[in-house]
Coordinates of N, CA and C in Angstrom, one line a residue:
M1 N 38.4 -7.9 53.3 CA 38.8 -7.6 51.5 C 38.7 -6.6 51.6
D2 N 39.3 -7.2 50.1 CA 40.5 -6.4 49.5 C 39.5 -4.6 49.0
P3 N 40.5 -3.7 49.2 CA 39.7 -2.2 49.0 C 40.0 -2.0 47.2
G4 N 40.3 -2.7 46.3 CA 40.6 -2.7 45.2 C 38.9 -3.8 44.6
V5 N 38.6 -4.3 45.3 CA 37.1 -5.6 44.7 C 36.4 -4.4 45.4
C6 N 36.8 -3.7 46.1 CA 35.0 -2.6 46.4 C 35.2 -1.3 46.2
V7 N 36.9 -0.6 45.6 CA 36.0 0.3 44.4 C 35.7 -0.2 43.0
L8 N 36.0 -1.4 42.7 CA 34.9 -2.3 41.2 C 34.1 -2.8 41.8
E9 N 33.1 -2.5 43.0 CA 31.9 -2.4 42.9 C 31.4 -1.0 42.9
L10 N 32.0 -0.5 43.8 CA 30.9 1.1 44.0 C 31.6 2.0 41.7
L11 N 32.1 1.2 42.1 CA 32.3 2.0 40.3 C 31.3 1.8 39.3
G12 N 30.9 0.3 39.6 CA 30.1 -1.2 38.6 C 28.7 0.1 39.3
I13 N 28.9 0.2 40.0 CA 27.1 0.9 40.6 C 27.1 2.2 40.0
L14 N 27.7 2.9 40.2 CA 27.8 4.7 39.7 C 27.9 4.4 38.4
F15 N 28.4 3.2 37.5 CA 28.3 3.3 36.1 C 26.9 2.8 35.8
S16 N 26.2 2.1 36.2 CA 25.4 1.5 36.0 C 24.2 2.6 36.4
I17 N 24.0 3.2 37.3 CA 23.0 4.0 37.6 C 23.3 5.1 36.5
G18 N 24.4 5.9 36.2 CA 23.8 7.0 34.8 C 24.1 5.8 34.0
A19 N 24.2 5.0 33.0 CA 24.0 3.9 31.6 C 22.0 4.1 31.8
W20 N 21.3 3.7 32.5 CA 20.1 3.5 33.3 C 19.5 4.5 33.0
I21 N 20.1 5.8 33.1 CA 19.7 7.1 32.5 C 19.6 7.4 31.7
C22 N 20.9 6.9 31.3 CA 20.5 7.6 29.6 C 20.5 6.9 29.4
S23 N 19.7 5.7 29.5 CA 19.1 4.7 28.5 C 17.5 5.1 28.2
L24 N 16.8 5.4 30.0 CA 15.2 6.1 29.9 C 15.7 7.3 28.9
A25 N 17.2 8.3 29.2 CA 16.4 9.6 28.4 C 16.0 9.8 26.9
T26 N 16.9 8.4 26.2 CA 17.5 7.9 24.7 C 16.2 6.9 24.8
T27 N 15.5 6.7 25.6 CA 13.9 5.9 25.1 C 13.2 7.2 25.0
I28 N 12.9 7.9 25.7 CA 12.3 9.1 25.9 C 12.4 10.3 25.1
M29 N 13.3 10.5 24.4 CA 14.1 11.2 23.1 C 13.3 11.4 22.1
S30 N 13.2 12.6 21.6 CA 12.0 13.0 20.6 C 12.8 13.2 19.2
T31 N 14.4 12.6 20.1 CA 15.7 14.2 18.6 C 16.6 12.5 18.4
W32 N 16.3 11.8 18.1 CA 16.6 10.7 17.3 C 17.2 11.5 15.6
L33 N 15.9 11.5 15.0 CA 16.7 11.7 14.2 C 16.4 13.3 14.2
T34 N 17.1 14.3 13.4 CA 16.4 15.5 12.8 C 16.9 16.5 11.2
L35 N 16.1 17.1 10.7 CA 16.1 17.2 9.7 C 15.6 18.5 9.2
S36 N 16.6 19.6 8.8 CA 16.3 20.6 8.3 C 16.3 21.0 7.4
T37 N 15.8 22.2 6.1 CA 15.7 22.3 5.1 C 15.9 23.3 4.6
D38 N 16.3 24.2 3.5 CA 16.9 26.1 3.1 C 14.8 26.0 2.7
L39 N 14.2 24.7 2.1 CA 13.3 25.8 2.0 C 11.9 26.0 2.6
L40 N 12.4 25.6 3.6 CA 11.8 26.2 5.6 C 12.9 26.4 7.0
P41 N 14.6 27.2 6.9 CA 14.6 27.4 7.7 C 14.1 27.6 8.4
A42 N 12.9 28.2 8.6 CA 12.1 29.1 9.9 C 12.1 27.4 10.9
E43 N 12.6 26.2 9.8 CA 11.0 24.9 10.6 C 12.7 24.1 11.0
S44 N 12.6 22.8 12.1 CA 13.8 21.6 12.1 C 12.7 20.3 12.4
Y45 N 12.8 19.4 11.8 CA 12.0 18.1 12.2 C 12.9 17.0 13.5
E46 N 12.3 16.9 13.6 CA 12.9 15.8 14.7 C 11.6 14.1 14.6
L47 N 12.8 13.7 14.9 CA 11.9 12.3 14.5 C 11.8 11.0 16.0
G48 N 11.2 10.6 17.0 CA 11.5 9.7 17.8 C 11.2 8.7 18.2
L49 N 10.9 7.7 18.6 CA 10.1 6.8 19.4 C 9.1 6.8 19.3
W50 N 8.4 7.8 19.7 CA 7.1 8.3 20.9 C 6.3 9.3 19.7
E51 N 6.8 10.3 19.0 CA 5.7 11.7 18.9 C 7.5 12.2 17.4
T52 N 6.6 12.7 16.7 CA 7.7 13.2 15.9 C 7.6 15.4 16.6
C53 N 8.8 15.2 16.3 CA 8.5 17.4 16.6 C 8.8 18.4 15.9
V54 N 8.3 19.8 15.7 CA 8.5 20.4 15.0 C 8.8 21.4 15.6
V55 N 10.2 21.7 15.0 CA 10.4 23.2 15.6 C 10.5 24.2 14.6
Q56 N 10.1 26.0 15.6 CA 9.8 26.5 14.6 C 11.4 28.0 16.0
D57 N 12.1 28.7 14.6 CA 12.6 29.6 14.6 C 12.5 29.8 15.9
L58 N 11.0 30.8 16.5 CA 10.8 31.4 16.9 C 11.4 30.2 19.1
G59 N 11.9 29.1 18.6 CA 12.1 27.8 20.1 C 10.9 27.3 19.9
I60 N 9.4 27.3 19.4 CA 8.1 26.5 19.8 C 8.4 25.4 19.5
L61 N 8.1 24.8 19.9 CA 8.6 23.2 20.1 C 6.8 22.2 20.0
E62 N 6.3 21.7 18.9 CA 4.8 21.8 18.9 C 5.9 19.9 18.4
C63 N 4.8 18.7 19.1 CA 5.1 17.6 19.1 C 3.9 17.1 18.4
R64 N 4.1 15.8 18.1 CA 2.8 14.8 17.9 C 2.6 13.5 17.9
P65 N 1.9 12.8 18.5 CA 2.2 11.3 18.4 C 2.0 10.6 17.9
Y66 N 2.9 9.4 17.2 CA 2.1 8.7 16.0 C 1.1 7.8 16.0
D67 N 0.4 7.9 15.2 CA -1.8 7.6 15.2 C -1.1 5.7 15.7
S68 N -0.8 5.3 15.3 CA -1.0 3.8 15.3 C 0.5 2.9 15.0
L69 N 0.1 2.1 16.3 CA 1.8 1.6 16.7 C 1.5 0.5 14.6
L70 N 0.8 0.0 14.3 CA 1.0 -1.4 13.3 C 1.7 -0.4 11.7
G71 N 1.1 1.1 12.6 CA 1.2 2.0 11.0 C 2.9 2.6 10.8
L72 N 3.7 2.0 12.4 CA 5.0 2.8 11.9 C 5.9 1.9 11.2
P73 N 6.9 3.1 11.1 CA 8.0 2.1 10.0 C 8.9 0.7 11.2
P74 N 9.3 -0.3 10.1 CA 9.8 -2.0 10.6 C 11.2 -1.4 11.9
D75 N 11.6 -0.3 11.7 CA 13.2 0.0 12.4 C 13.2 1.1 13.6
I76 N 11.5 2.1 13.8 CA 11.0 2.6 14.2 C 10.0 1.3 15.7
K77 N 9.9 0.3 14.5 CA 9.5 -0.7 15.6 C 10.4 -1.1 16.8
L78 N 11.3 -1.5 16.0 CA 12.0 -2.6 16.7 C 13.1 -2.1 17.5
A79 N 13.2 -0.3 17.2 CA 13.9 0.5 17.9 C 13.2 0.8 19.6
R80 N 12.0 0.5 19.2 CA 11.1 1.4 20.6 C 11.0 -0.4 21.3
I81 N 11.3 -1.4 20.9 CA 11.0 -3.1 21.6 C 12.0 -3.0 21.8
L82 N 13.0 -3.0 21.6 CA 14.5 -3.1 22.2 C 15.6 -2.0 23.2
M83 N 14.4 -1.2 23.4 CA 15.2 0.3 24.8 C 14.3 -0.3 25.1
C84 N 13.0 -0.3 25.2 CA 12.2 -0.7 26.4 C 12.9 -1.8 27.3
V85 N 13.1 -2.8 25.9 CA 13.6 -4.4 27.3 C 15.1 -4.1 27.4
T86 N 15.4 -2.6 27.1 CA 17.2 -2.4 27.4 C 17.0 -2.2 28.8
V87 N 16.2 -1.0 28.7 CA 15.3 0.1 30.0 C 15.2 -1.0 31.2
A88 N 14.4 -2.1 30.9 CA 14.1 -3.1 32.1 C 15.4 -4.4 32.6
T89 N 16.3 -4.6 31.3 CA 17.2 -5.1 31.8 C 18.1 -4.6 32.5
G90 N 18.0 -3.1 32.3 CA 18.7 -3.0 33.4 C 18.4 -2.5 34.4
L91 N 18.0 -1.7 34.8 CA 16.9 -1.6 36.2 C 17.3 -2.7 36.9
L92 N 17.0 -4.3 36.1 CA 16.4 -5.3 37.0 C 17.8 -5.8 37.4
G93 N 19.6 -5.3 36.6 CA 21.1 -5.7 36.3 C 21.0 -4.5 37.9
L94 N 20.7 -3.2 38.0 CA 20.4 -2.8 38.9 C 20.1 -2.4 40.8
L95 N 19.7 -3.3 40.4 CA 18.3 -4.0 41.2 C 19.0 -5.5 42.1
L96 N 19.8 -6.0 41.4 CA 20.2 -7.3 42.1 C 21.8 -7.1 41.8
A97 N 22.8 -5.7 41.5 CA 23.7 -5.6 42.1 C 24.1 -5.1 43.7
I98 N 22.9 -4.3 43.6 CA 23.2 -3.2 45.1 C 23.1 -3.6 46.4
P99 N 22.1 -5.4 46.6 CA 22.3 -5.8 47.8 C 23.5 -7.0 47.0
G100 N 24.0 -6.5 46.2 CA 25.2 -7.9 46.6 C 26.5 -7.6 46.9
I101 N 26.9 -5.4 46.3 CA 27.9 -5.5 47.3 C 28.4 -5.8 49.2
Y102 N 29.3 -5.5 48.8 CA 30.0 -6.3 50.4 C 29.8 -4.9 51.8
W103 N 30.3 -3.8 51.6 CA 29.0 -2.4 51.8 C 27.6 -3.0 52.0
I104 N 26.8 -3.7 51.8 CA 25.6 -3.7 51.9 C 25.1 -5.3 53.1
N105 N 25.0 -4.8 55.0 CA 24.1 -6.3 55.0 C 25.8 -6.7 55.4
S106 N 26.7 -6.6 55.6 CA 28.3 -7.2 55.1 C 28.2 -8.4 56.2
C107 N 28.9 -9.2 56.6 CA 28.8 -10.1 56.7 C 27.5 -10.7 57.7
N108 N 26.4 -10.2 57.0 CA 25.9 -10.3 58.2 C 25.0 -12.3 58.5
Q109 N 25.6 -13.6 57.5 CA 24.1 -14.0 56.6 C 25.6 -15.3 56.9
G110 N 26.9 -14.6 57.3 CA 28.2 -16.4 57.4 C 29.4 -16.0 56.4
P111 N 29.4 -17.5 55.3 CA 30.1 -17.6 54.3 C 28.9 -17.8 53.4
E112 N 27.7 -18.6 54.1 CA 26.9 -18.5 52.8 C 26.2 -17.2 52.1
G113 N 26.0 -16.1 53.4 CA 25.3 -15.0 52.7 C 25.9 -14.5 51.5
L114 N 27.1 -15.0 52.1 CA 28.5 -14.1 51.2 C 27.9 -14.9 49.5
R115 N 28.4 -15.6 50.2 CA 28.2 -16.7 47.9 C 26.5 -16.0 47.5
V116 N 25.6 -16.1 48.7 CA 24.6 -15.3 47.9 C 24.7 -13.9 47.4
K117 N 25.8 -13.3 48.3 CA 25.3 -11.6 47.3 C 26.5 -12.0 46.7
R118 N 27.6 -13.0 46.2 CA 28.0 -13.1 45.3 C 27.7 -12.6 43.6
L119 N 26.6 -14.2 44.5 CA 25.6 -14.3 42.7 C 24.7 -13.1 42.4
M120 N 24.0 -13.0 43.0 CA 23.4 -11.7 43.2 C 24.6 -10.4 42.6
K121 N 25.5 -10.1 42.6 CA 26.3 -9.4 42.3 C 26.5 -10.2 40.5
M122 N 26.7 -11.0 40.6 CA 27.3 -11.8 39.0 C 26.1 -12.1 37.9
L123 N 25.2 -12.2 38.8 CA 23.2 -11.7 38.0 C 23.6 -9.9 37.4
G124 N 23.6 -9.3 38.5 CA 23.6 -8.1 38.1 C 24.6 -8.0 37.0
G125 N 25.7 -8.7 37.0 CA 26.9 -7.9 36.3 C 26.8 -7.8 34.9
I126 N 25.9 -9.6 34.3 CA 25.7 -10.1 33.5 C 24.5 -9.1 33.0
L127 N 22.9 -9.4 33.6 CA 22.4 -8.4 32.9 C 22.6 -6.5 32.5
C128 N 23.6 -5.9 33.1 CA 24.4 -4.8 32.5 C 24.4 -4.9 30.8
L129 N 25.5 -6.2 31.2 CA 26.2 -6.7 30.0 C 25.4 -6.6 28.9
V130 N 24.0 -7.4 28.5 CA 22.9 -7.4 28.7 C 22.5 -6.4 27.7
A131 N 22.1 -5.4 28.6 CA 21.6 -4.3 28.8 C 22.6 -3.4 27.8
G132 N 23.9 -3.6 27.5 CA 24.6 -2.5 27.1 C 24.3 -3.0 25.8
I133 N 24.5 -4.2 25.3 CA 24.5 -5.3 24.2 C 23.2 -4.4 23.5
L134 N 22.0 -4.5 24.0 CA 20.8 -4.4 23.4 C 20.3 -3.3 22.9
G135 N 20.9 -1.8 23.8 CA 20.8 -0.7 23.7 C 21.8 0.1 22.4
L136 N 22.4 -1.0 22.2 CA 23.2 -0.5 21.4 C 22.9 -1.1 19.3
I137 N 22.2 -2.4 19.8 CA 21.9 -2.9 18.4 C 20.9 -1.5 17.7
P138 N 19.3 -1.5 18.9 CA 18.3 -0.6 17.5 C 19.3 0.7 17.7
V139 N 19.5 1.8 18.3 CA 20.6 2.7 17.8 C 21.6 3.1 16.5
S140 N 22.5 2.1 16.9 CA 23.8 1.2 15.7 C 22.8 1.3 14.5
Y141 N 21.2 0.3 14.4 CA 20.8 -0.1 13.2 C 20.2 1.1 12.9
I142 N 19.3 1.7 13.8 CA 19.0 3.5 12.9 C 20.3 4.2 12.5
A143 N 21.5 4.2 12.9 CA 22.5 5.7 11.9 C 23.2 4.7 10.6
H144 N 22.9 3.1 11.2 CA 22.8 2.4 9.6 C 22.9 2.7 8.5
L145 N 21.1 2.8 9.1 CA 19.5 3.1 8.0 C 19.7 4.7 7.6
T146 N 20.3 5.4 8.1 CA 20.2 7.4 7.9 C 21.4 6.9 7.5
V147 N 22.8 6.2 7.4 CA 23.8 6.8 6.6 C 23.3 6.5 5.4
M148 N 23.1 5.6 5.1 CA 22.8 5.0 3.8 C 22.1 5.5 3.1
R149 N 20.6 6.3 4.2 CA 19.3 6.6 2.9 C 20.1 8.5 2.7
F150 N 20.9 8.8 3.3 CA 21.7 9.6 3.3 C 23.0 9.9 1.8
F151 N 23.1 8.7 1.7 CA 24.2 9.1 0.5 C 23.9 7.9 -0.4
D152 N 22.4 7.4 -0.7 CA 21.9 7.6 -1.9 C 21.2 8.4 -2.8
E153 N 22.5 7.6 -3.7 CA 22.0 8.2 -5.0 C 21.0 8.2 -6.1
A154 N 20.5 7.7 -5.1 CA 18.6 7.1 -6.1 C 17.8 8.2 -6.1
V155 N 19.0 8.9 -4.7 CA 17.4 9.9 -4.7 C 17.6 11.2 -4.7
P156 N 16.9 12.5 -5.6 CA 17.8 13.4 -5.7 C 18.6 14.6 -4.9
A157 N 19.2 15.6 -5.4 CA 20.3 16.1 -4.4 C 19.1 17.3 -3.6
I158 N 18.2 17.7 -3.4 CA 17.3 18.9 -4.0 C 16.2 18.0 -2.5
V159 N 16.5 16.5 -2.6 CA 15.1 16.1 -1.0 C 16.2 16.1 0.1
P160 N 15.8 16.5 1.2 CA 16.3 17.2 2.6 C 16.2 15.4 2.8
R161 N 17.3 15.7 3.5 CA 17.7 14.1 4.3 C 17.6 14.2 6.3
W162 N 17.2 13.7 6.6 CA 17.2 13.2 7.7 C 18.5 12.6 8.8
E163 N 19.7 13.4 9.7 CA 20.7 12.8 10.3 C 20.7 12.8 11.3
F164 N 21.9 12.2 12.1 CA 21.8 11.7 13.5 C 21.0 13.2 14.5
G165 N 19.9 12.4 15.5 CA 19.7 13.5 16.6 C 20.6 13.2 18.2
D166 N 20.4 14.0 19.2 CA 21.6 13.6 19.8 C 21.0 12.8 20.6
A167 N 20.1 12.0 20.7 CA 19.2 10.7 20.8 C 20.4 9.5 20.4
L168 N 21.0 9.9 19.7 CA 22.1 8.5 19.3 C 22.8 8.4 20.1
F169 N 23.6 9.7 20.3 CA 24.9 9.8 20.7 C 24.7 9.4 22.5
C170 N 23.5 9.9 22.9 CA 23.1 9.9 24.0 C 22.7 7.8 24.3
G171 N 22.5 7.7 23.2 CA 22.2 5.4 23.7 C 23.5 4.9 23.2
W172 N 24.7 5.5 22.7 CA 25.2 4.6 22.5 C 25.8 5.4 23.4
T173 N 26.3 6.6 24.2 CA 26.8 6.2 25.5 C 26.1 5.8 27.1
A174 N 25.0 5.8 26.6 CA 24.0 4.2 27.7 C 24.9 2.9 27.7
G175 N 24.4 2.5 26.0 CA 25.8 1.3 25.7 C 27.0 0.9 26.4
F176 N 27.7 2.0 26.1 CA 28.7 1.4 27.5 C 29.0 2.2 28.5
L177 N 28.8 2.7 28.6 CA 28.3 3.1 30.8 C 28.1 1.1 30.8
H178 N 27.0 0.6 30.3 CA 26.0 -0.3 30.5 C 27.2 -1.3 30.9
L179 N 28.1 -2.0 29.4 CA 29.2 -2.0 29.6 C 30.0 -2.3 29.8
V180 N 30.7 -1.0 31.1 CA 31.8 -1.3 30.9 C 31.7 -1.5 32.9
A181 N 30.2 -1.2 33.5 CA 29.8 -1.2 34.5 C 29.4 -2.8 34.9
G182 N 28.6 -3.7 34.1 CA 28.3 -4.9 33.4 C 30.5 -5.1 34.2
S183 N 31.2 -4.8 32.7 CA 32.5 -5.6 33.5 C 33.2 -5.2 34.7
L184 N 33.1 -4.1 35.3 CA 33.5 -4.6 37.2 C 32.9 -5.2 37.6
L185 N 31.4 -5.2 37.7 CA 30.6 -6.1 38.3 C 31.3 -7.0 38.6
V186 N 31.3 -7.7 37.2 CA 31.6 -9.5 36.7 C 32.8 -9.8 37.3
T187 N 34.1 -8.4 37.1 CA 35.4 -9.1 37.5 C 35.7 -9.6 38.7
S188 N 34.4 -7.4 39.7 CA 34.6 -7.4 41.3 C 34.4 -8.9 42.0
C189 N 33.6 -9.7 41.2 CA 33.2 -11.4 41.8 C 34.8 -12.0 41.2
V190 N 35.4 -12.3 39.5 CA 36.2 -13.0 39.9 C 36.9 -12.8 40.6
C191 N 37.6 -11.6 40.9 CA 38.4 -11.1 42.4 C 37.9 -11.6 43.1
L192 N 37.1 -11.3 43.5 CA 36.7 -12.0 45.4 C 37.1 -12.8 45.8
Q193 N 37.5 -13.2 46.9 CA 38.2 -13.8 47.1 C 37.1 -14.8 49.3
E194 N 36.7 -15.5 48.7 CA 35.6 -16.3 49.7 C 36.4 -16.0 51.2
E195 N 36.6 -15.1 52.5 CA 37.1 -14.8 53.8 C 35.8 -14.8 54.7
P196 N 36.9 -15.5 55.3 CA 35.7 -15.8 57.0 C 35.8 -13.6 57.1
C197 N 34.8 -13.5 58.1 CA 34.5 -12.4 58.0 C 35.2 -12.4 59.0
T198 N 35.9 -10.9 58.5 CA 37.0 -9.5 59.7 C 35.9 -9.3 61.1
L199 N 34.3 -8.9 60.8 CA 34.1 -8.0 62.0 C 33.9 -8.6 62.6
Q200 N 34.2 -7.6 63.9 CA 34.9 -8.3 65.8 C 33.4 -8.9 66.5
M201 N 33.2 -9.7 66.9 CA 32.0 -10.8 68.0 C 32.3 -10.1 68.4
P202 N 30.8 -10.0 68.6 CA 31.2 -9.0 70.9 C 31.5 -10.9 72.0
I203 N 32.2 -10.6 72.6 CA 33.4 -11.7 73.6 C 32.3 -11.5 74.9
P204 N 31.3 -12.4 75.0 CA 30.6 -12.4 76.7 C 31.8 -12.0 77.4
L205 N 30.4 -11.4 78.4 CA 31.6 -11.2 79.8 C 31.2 -12.7 80.6
Q206 N 32.5 -12.9 81.7 CA 32.5 -14.3 82.2 C 33.0 -13.4 83.5
R207 N 32.1 -14.3 84.2 CA 32.3 -13.8 86.0 C 33.2 -14.6 86.2
R208 N 34.8 -14.3 87.1 CA 35.5 -14.7 87.6 C 34.8 -15.6 89.3
H209 N 35.7 -16.6 89.1 CA 34.8 -17.6 90.9 C 36.3 -17.2 91.5
T210 N 36.3 -16.5 92.3 CA 37.2 -16.1 93.3 C 36.5 -17.7 94.9
H211 N 37.4 -18.2 94.9 CA 36.8 -19.6 95.4 C 38.0 -19.5 96.9
V212 N 37.2 -19.0 98.4 CA 37.7 -19.3 99.3 C 37.7 -20.1 100.4
H213 N 39.3 -19.7 101.1 CA 38.9 -21.1 101.0 C 38.5 -20.8 102.7
S214 N 37.7 -21.5 103.4 CA 37.9 -21.0 104.6 C 38.5 -22.5 105.7
T215 N 39.1 -21.4 106.7 CA 40.5 -22.6 107.7 C 39.7 -22.3 108.4
N216 N 38.3 -23.3 108.9 CA 37.7 -23.8 110.3 C 39.0 -24.6 111.2
T217 N 38.9 -24.0 112.4 CA 40.2 -25.1 113.1 C 38.8 -24.9 114.3
P218 N 39.6 -26.5 113.9 CA 37.9 -27.4 114.6 C 38.6 -26.3 116.9
H219 N 37.6 -26.0 116.4 CA 37.4 -25.5 118.6 C 38.3 -27.3 119.2
R220 N 38.8 -26.7 120.1 CA 39.1 -27.4 121.5 C 37.8 -27.5 122.8
K221 N 38.2 -28.6 122.4 CA 37.1 -28.8 123.7 C 37.5 -28.9 125.1
R222 N 37.2 -28.4 125.6 CA 37.0 -28.2 127.1 C 37.1 -28.8 128.2
S223 N 37.7 -29.4 128.4 CA 36.5 -30.5 129.5 C 37.5 -29.9 130.9
M224 N 36.6 -30.1 131.3 CA 35.8 -28.9 132.0 C 36.2 -30.1 133.7
E225 N 37.0 -29.6 134.7 CA 37.2 -30.4 135.9 C 36.2 -29.9 136.5
Y226 N 35.3 -31.3 136.9 CA 34.8 -31.5 138.5 C 35.7 -31.7 139.2
V227 N 34.8 -30.8 140.4 CA 36.0 -31.5 141.8 C 34.7 -31.1 142.2

């Protein structure tokens, strides 16, 4: 096995784990959008996929979940669905990629087992790429709408506007890591050569048969002379 392929596999797994954690954090975080106003400088507002929060100047955080799913804005609905699919897809890709790397049960099933492991790793890499694309769509869409509303000239300048929150940057990081992880896993599959197993096989002990040649000299019959 080429050491470079093993490095690509390990890096792909590490990036995939980091990407999945960032995607899960992005889905849970309530700081997709933030709002602060000069009218109430002691308070700031946070908007997430599952709840809205009010942060007071003393550090007190008060959150309230959304009352109804049907009453959500279309962008929040879309972002919630896509982020849940992203988390599920990233986890499935990670679970497929881990058994497919070379160091997990290596060369235990012969060439057929190596082909199965390579297929699992390929599917895991493809799912990571899909998770990266799906994760970038809601984050970029919410950011696009926020920019359009922020520079909307029809809204008076005195009206406070929503701005980017930490969850958007975490989501961009997760999508980028998913894409990198998927590319590394797929590249390791392309570079992998189907090699015979190089592990040492137990050598059966052979008994050494020693042939003992016995030389039996015929006994001479002594003829007794009877007198």
